[in-house]
PDB file of C-alpha atoms in Angstrom:
ATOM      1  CA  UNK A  27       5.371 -30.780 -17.283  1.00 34.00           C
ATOM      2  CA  UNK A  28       5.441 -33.339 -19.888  1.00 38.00           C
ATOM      3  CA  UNK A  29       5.023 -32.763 -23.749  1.00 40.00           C
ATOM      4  CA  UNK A  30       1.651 -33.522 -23.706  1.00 41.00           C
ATOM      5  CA  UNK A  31       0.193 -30.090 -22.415  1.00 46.00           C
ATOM      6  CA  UNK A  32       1.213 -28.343 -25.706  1.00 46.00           C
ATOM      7  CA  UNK A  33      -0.828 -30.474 -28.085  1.00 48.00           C
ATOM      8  CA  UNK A  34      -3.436 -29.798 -25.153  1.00 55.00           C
ATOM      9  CA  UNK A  35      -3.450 -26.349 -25.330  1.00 57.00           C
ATOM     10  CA  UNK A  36      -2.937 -25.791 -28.965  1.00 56.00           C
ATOM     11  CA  UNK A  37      -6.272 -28.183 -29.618  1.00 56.00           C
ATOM     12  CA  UNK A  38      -8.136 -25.894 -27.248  1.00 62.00           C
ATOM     13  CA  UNK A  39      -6.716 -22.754 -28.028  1.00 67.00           C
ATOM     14  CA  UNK A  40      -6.319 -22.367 -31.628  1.00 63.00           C
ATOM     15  CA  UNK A  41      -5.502 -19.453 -31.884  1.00 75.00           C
ATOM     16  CA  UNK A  42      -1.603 -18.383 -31.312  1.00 77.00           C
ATOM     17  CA  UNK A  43      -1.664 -15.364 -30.977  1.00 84.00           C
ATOM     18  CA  UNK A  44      -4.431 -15.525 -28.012  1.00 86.00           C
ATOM     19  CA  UNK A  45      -2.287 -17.927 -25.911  1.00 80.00           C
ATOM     20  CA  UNK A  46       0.029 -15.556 -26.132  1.00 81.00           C
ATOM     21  CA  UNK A  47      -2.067 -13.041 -24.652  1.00 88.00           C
ATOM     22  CA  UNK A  48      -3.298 -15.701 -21.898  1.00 87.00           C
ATOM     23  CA  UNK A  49       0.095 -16.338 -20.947  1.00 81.00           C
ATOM     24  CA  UNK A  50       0.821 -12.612 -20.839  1.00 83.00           C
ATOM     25  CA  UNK A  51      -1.830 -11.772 -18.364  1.00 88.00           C
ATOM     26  CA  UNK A  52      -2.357 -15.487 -16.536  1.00 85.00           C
ATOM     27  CA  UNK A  53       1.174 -16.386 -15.918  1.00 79.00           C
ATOM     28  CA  UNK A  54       0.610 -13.348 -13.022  1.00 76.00           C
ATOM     29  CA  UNK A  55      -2.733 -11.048 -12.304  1.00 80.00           C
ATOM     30  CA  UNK A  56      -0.621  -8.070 -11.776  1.00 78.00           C
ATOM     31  CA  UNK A  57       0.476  -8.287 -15.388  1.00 82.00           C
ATOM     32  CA  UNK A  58      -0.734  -5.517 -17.984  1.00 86.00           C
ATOM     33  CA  UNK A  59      -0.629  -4.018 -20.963  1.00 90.00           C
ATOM     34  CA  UNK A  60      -1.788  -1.868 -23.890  1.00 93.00           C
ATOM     35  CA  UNK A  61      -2.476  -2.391 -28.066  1.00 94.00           C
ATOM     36  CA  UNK A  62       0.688  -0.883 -29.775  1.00 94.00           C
ATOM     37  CA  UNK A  63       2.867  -2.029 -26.695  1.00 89.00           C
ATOM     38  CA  UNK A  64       1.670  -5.997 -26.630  1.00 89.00           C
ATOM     39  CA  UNK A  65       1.805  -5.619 -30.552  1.00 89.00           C
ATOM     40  CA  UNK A  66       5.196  -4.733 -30.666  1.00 85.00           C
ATOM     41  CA  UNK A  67       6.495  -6.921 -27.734  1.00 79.00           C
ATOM     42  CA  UNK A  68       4.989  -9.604 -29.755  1.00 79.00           C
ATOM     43  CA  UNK A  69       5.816  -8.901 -32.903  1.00 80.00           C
ATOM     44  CA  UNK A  70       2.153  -9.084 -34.533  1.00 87.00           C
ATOM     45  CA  UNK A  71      -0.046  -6.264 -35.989  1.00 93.00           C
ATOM     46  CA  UNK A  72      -2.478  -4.330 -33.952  1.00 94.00           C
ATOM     47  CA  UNK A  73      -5.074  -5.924 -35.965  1.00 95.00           C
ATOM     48  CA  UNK A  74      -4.744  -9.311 -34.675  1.00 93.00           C
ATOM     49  CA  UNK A  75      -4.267  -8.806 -31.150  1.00 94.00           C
ATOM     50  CA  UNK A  76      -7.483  -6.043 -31.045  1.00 95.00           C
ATOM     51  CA  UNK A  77      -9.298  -8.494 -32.673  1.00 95.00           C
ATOM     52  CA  UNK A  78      -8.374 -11.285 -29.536  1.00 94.00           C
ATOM     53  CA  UNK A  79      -8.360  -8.676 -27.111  1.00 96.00           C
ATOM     54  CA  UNK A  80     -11.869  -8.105 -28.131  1.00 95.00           C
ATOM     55  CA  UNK A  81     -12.785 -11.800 -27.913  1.00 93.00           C
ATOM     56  CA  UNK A  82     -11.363 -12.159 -24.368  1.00 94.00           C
ATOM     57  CA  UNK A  83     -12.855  -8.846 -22.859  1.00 95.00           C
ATOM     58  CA  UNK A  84     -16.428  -9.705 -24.585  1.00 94.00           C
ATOM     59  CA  UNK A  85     -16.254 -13.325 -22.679  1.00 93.00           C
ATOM     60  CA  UNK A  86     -15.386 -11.553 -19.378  1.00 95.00           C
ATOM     61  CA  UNK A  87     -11.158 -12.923 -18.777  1.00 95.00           C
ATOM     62  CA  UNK A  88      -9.819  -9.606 -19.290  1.00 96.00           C
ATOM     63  CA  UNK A  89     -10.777  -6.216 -17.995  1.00 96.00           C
ATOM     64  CA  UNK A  90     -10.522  -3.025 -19.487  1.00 96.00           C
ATOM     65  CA  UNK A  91      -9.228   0.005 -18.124  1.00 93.00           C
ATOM     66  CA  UNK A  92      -8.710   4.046 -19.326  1.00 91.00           C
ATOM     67  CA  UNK A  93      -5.670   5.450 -18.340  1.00 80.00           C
ATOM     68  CA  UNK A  94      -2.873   7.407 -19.411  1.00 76.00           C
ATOM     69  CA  UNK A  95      -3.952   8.364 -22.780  1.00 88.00           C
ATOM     70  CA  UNK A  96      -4.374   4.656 -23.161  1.00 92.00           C
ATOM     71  CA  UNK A  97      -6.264   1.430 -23.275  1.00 94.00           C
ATOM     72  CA  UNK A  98      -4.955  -1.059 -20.620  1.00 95.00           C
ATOM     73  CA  UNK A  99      -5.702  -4.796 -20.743  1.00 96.00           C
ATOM     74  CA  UNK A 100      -5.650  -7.114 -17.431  1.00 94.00           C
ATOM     75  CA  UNK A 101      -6.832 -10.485 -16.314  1.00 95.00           C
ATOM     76  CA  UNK A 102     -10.115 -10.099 -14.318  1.00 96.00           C
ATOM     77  CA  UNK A 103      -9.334 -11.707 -11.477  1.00 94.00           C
ATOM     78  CA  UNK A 104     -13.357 -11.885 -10.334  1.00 95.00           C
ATOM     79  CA  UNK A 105     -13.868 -14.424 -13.232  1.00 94.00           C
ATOM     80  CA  UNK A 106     -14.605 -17.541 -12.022  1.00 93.00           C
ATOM     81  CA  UNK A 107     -12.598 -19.067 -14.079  1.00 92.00           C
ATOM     82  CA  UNK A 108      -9.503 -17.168 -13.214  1.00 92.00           C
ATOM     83  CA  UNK A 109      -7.557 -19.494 -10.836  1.00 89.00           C
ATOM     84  CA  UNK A 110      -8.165 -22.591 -13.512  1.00 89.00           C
ATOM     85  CA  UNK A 111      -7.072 -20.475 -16.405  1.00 88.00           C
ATOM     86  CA  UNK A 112      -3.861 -19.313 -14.327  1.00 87.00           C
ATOM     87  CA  UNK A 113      -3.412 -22.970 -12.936  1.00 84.00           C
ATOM     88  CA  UNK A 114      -3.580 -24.030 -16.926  1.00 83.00           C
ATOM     89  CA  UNK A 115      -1.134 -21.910 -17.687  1.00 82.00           C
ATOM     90  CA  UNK A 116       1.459 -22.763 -14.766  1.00 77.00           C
ATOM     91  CA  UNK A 117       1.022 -26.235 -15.658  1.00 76.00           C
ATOM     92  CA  UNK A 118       1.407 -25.707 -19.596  1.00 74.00           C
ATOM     93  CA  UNK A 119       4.821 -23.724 -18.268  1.00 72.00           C
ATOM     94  CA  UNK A 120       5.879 -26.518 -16.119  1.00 69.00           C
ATOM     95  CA  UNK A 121       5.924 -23.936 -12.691  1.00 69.00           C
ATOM     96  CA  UNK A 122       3.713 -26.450 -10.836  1.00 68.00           C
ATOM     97  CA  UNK A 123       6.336 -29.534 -11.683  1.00 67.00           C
ATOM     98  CA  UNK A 124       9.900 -27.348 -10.988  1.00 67.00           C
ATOM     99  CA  UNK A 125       8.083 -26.068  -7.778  1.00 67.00           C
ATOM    100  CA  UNK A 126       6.768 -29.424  -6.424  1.00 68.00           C
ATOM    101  CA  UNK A 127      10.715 -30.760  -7.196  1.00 65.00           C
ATOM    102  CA  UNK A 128      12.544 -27.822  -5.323  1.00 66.00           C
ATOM    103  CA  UNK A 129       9.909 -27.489  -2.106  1.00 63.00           C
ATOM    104  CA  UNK A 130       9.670 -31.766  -2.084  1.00 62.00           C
ATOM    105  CA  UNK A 131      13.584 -31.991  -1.804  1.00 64.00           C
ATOM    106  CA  UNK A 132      14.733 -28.534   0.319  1.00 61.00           C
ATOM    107  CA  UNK A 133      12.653 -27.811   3.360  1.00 60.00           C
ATOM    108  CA  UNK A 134      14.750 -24.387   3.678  1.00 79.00           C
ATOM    109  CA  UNK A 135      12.957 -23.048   0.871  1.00 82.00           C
ATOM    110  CA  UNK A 136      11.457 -19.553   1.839  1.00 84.00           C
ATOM    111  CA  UNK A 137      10.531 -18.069  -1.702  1.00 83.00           C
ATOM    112  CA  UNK A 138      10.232 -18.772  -5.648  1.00 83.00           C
ATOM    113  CA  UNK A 139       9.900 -16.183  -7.963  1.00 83.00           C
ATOM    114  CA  UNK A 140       9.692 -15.949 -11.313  1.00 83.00           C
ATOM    115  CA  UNK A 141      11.821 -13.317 -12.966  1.00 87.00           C
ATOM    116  CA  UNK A 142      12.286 -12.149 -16.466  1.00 85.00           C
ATOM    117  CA  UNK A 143      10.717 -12.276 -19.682  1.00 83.00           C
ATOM    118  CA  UNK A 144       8.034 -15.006 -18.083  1.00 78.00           C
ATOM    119  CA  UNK A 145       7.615 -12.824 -15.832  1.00 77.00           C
ATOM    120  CA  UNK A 146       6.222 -10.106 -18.264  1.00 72.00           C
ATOM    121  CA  UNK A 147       3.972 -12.565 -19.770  1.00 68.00           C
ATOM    122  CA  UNK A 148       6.184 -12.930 -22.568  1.00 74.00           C
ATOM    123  CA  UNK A 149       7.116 -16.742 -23.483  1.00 72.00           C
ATOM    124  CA  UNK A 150      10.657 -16.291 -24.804  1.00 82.00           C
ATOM    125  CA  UNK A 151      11.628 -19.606 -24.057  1.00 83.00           C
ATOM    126  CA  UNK A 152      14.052 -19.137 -21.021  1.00 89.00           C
ATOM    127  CA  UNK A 153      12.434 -19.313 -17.793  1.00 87.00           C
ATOM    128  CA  UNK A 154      14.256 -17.637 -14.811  1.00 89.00           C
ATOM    129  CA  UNK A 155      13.434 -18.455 -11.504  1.00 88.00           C
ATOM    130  CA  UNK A 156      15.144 -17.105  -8.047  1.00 88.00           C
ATOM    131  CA  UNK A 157      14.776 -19.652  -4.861  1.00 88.00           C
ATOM    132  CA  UNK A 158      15.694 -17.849  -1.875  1.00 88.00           C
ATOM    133  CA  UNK A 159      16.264 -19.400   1.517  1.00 86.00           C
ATOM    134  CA  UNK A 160      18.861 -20.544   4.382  1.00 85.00           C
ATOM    135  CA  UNK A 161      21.200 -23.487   3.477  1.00 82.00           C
ATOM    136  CA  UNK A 162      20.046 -23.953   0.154  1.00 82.00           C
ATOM    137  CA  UNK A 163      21.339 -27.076  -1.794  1.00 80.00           C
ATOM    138  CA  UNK A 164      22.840 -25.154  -5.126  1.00 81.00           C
ATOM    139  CA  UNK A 165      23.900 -28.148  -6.536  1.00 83.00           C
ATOM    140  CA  UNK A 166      20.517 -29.732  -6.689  1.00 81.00           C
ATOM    141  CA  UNK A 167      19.099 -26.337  -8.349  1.00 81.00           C
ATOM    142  CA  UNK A 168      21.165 -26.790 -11.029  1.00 81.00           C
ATOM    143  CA  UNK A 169      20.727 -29.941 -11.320  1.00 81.00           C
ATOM    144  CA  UNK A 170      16.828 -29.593 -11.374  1.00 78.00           C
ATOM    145  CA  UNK A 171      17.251 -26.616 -13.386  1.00 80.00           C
ATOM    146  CA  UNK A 172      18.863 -29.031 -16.155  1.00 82.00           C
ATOM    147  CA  UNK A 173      16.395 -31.719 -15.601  1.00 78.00           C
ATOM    148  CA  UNK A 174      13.268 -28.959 -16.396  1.00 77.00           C
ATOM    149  CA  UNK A 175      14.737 -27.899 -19.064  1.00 80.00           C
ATOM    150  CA  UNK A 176      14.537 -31.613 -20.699  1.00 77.00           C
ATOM    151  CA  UNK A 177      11.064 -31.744 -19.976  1.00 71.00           C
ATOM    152  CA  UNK A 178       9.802 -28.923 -20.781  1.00 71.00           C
ATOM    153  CA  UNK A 179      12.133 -27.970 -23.971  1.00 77.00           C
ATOM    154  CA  UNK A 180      12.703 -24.655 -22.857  1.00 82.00           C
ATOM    155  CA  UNK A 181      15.927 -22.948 -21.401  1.00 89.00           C
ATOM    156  CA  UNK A 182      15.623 -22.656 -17.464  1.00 87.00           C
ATOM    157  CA  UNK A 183      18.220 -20.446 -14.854  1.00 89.00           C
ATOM    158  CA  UNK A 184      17.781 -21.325 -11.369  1.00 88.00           C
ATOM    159  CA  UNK A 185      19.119 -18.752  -8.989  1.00 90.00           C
ATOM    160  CA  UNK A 186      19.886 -18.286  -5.261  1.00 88.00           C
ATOM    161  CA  UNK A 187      20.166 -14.749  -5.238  1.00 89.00           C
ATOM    162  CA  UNK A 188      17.930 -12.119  -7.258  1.00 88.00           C
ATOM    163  CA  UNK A 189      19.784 -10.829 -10.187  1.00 88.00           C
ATOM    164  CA  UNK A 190      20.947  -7.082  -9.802  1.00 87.00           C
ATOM    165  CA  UNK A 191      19.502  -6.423 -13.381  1.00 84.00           C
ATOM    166  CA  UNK A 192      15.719  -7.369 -12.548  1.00 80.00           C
ATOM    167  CA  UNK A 193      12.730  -5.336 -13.162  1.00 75.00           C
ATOM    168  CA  UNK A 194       9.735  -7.624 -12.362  1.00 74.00           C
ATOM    169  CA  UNK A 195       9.421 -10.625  -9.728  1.00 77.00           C
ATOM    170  CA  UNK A 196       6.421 -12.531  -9.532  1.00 74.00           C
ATOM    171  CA  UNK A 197       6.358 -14.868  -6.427  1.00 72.00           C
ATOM    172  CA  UNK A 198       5.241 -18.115  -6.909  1.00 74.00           C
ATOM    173  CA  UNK A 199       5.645 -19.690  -3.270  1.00 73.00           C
ATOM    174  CA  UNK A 200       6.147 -18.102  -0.244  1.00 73.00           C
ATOM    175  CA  UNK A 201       6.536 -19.812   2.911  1.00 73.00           C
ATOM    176  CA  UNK A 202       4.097 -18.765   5.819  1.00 67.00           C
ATOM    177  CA  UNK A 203       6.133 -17.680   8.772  1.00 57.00           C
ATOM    178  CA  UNK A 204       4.523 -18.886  11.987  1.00 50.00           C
TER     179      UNK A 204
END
């Protein structure tokens, strides 16, 4: 990705707080997530992220559902915007770049996945990803992982192996087995 998607996006979508909540739920469907929770995980009051929750349910991107004892928030996925909205957001993250570098050099490559805070929807500013596959070229990882952090400003781990510690893994590419 190069620097120009941010101006992009920030022209577009003025309002921080609701790219935040894009990424959140666009960066994967399966991602979710209530009021007090995305208030505090974002550090923002309630009041400004009902108010753009609001905004995007009214237009139709996110769905509502009761459960709980709470009020949980997903991308609608039946929107027919959805897969340019989630494309818009890979791209603004650079995922469509680091993938098209790994899968274009190493035709071992049998999964990506996104792990970590990305892959909560939060945008901490380290992207981990996990590339999984037979003879992979670690050396090049690293050295790709290096090169995406340049253009994308943002700190990236490449792995080889899934981290013991993770909770969520979002896959990105998987390769069809024939």
């Amino acid at each position: 990705m190069t620097q120009s998607y941010w101006p992009m996006l920030d022209s577009l979508i003025t309002s921080k707080t609701r790219l935040k909540l894009l990424i959140k739920f666009f960066v994967s469907a399966n991602n979710r997530g209530y009021l007090r929770g995305i208030a505090e995980e974002f550090n923002e009051s309630t009041n400004s992220i009902r108010k753009e929750l609001n905004h995007l349910t009214d237009a139709g991107y996110l769905i509502r559902e009761e459960g709980e004892q709470k009020v949980f928030y997903k991308a609608n996925t039946e929107h027919t915007l959805f897969g340019s909205l989630q494309g818009l957001i890979h791209n603004f993250l650079g995922f469509d770049q680091m993938l098209e570098q790994v899968l274009g050099r190493d035709g071992n490559v049998e999964e990506v996945a996104l792990l970590g805070d990305y892959a909560q929807g939060i945008d901490s500013g380290h992207i981990e990803i996990v590339v999984l596959g037979k003879n992979i070229d670690s050396l090049y990882l690293l050295h790709s992982g290096d090169k995406a952090e340049g253009l994308l400003d943002k700190r990236v781990s490449v792995y080889t192996q899934v981290p013991e510690c993770t909770r969520i893994k979002i896959i990105l590419y998987q390769r069809d087995i024939i």
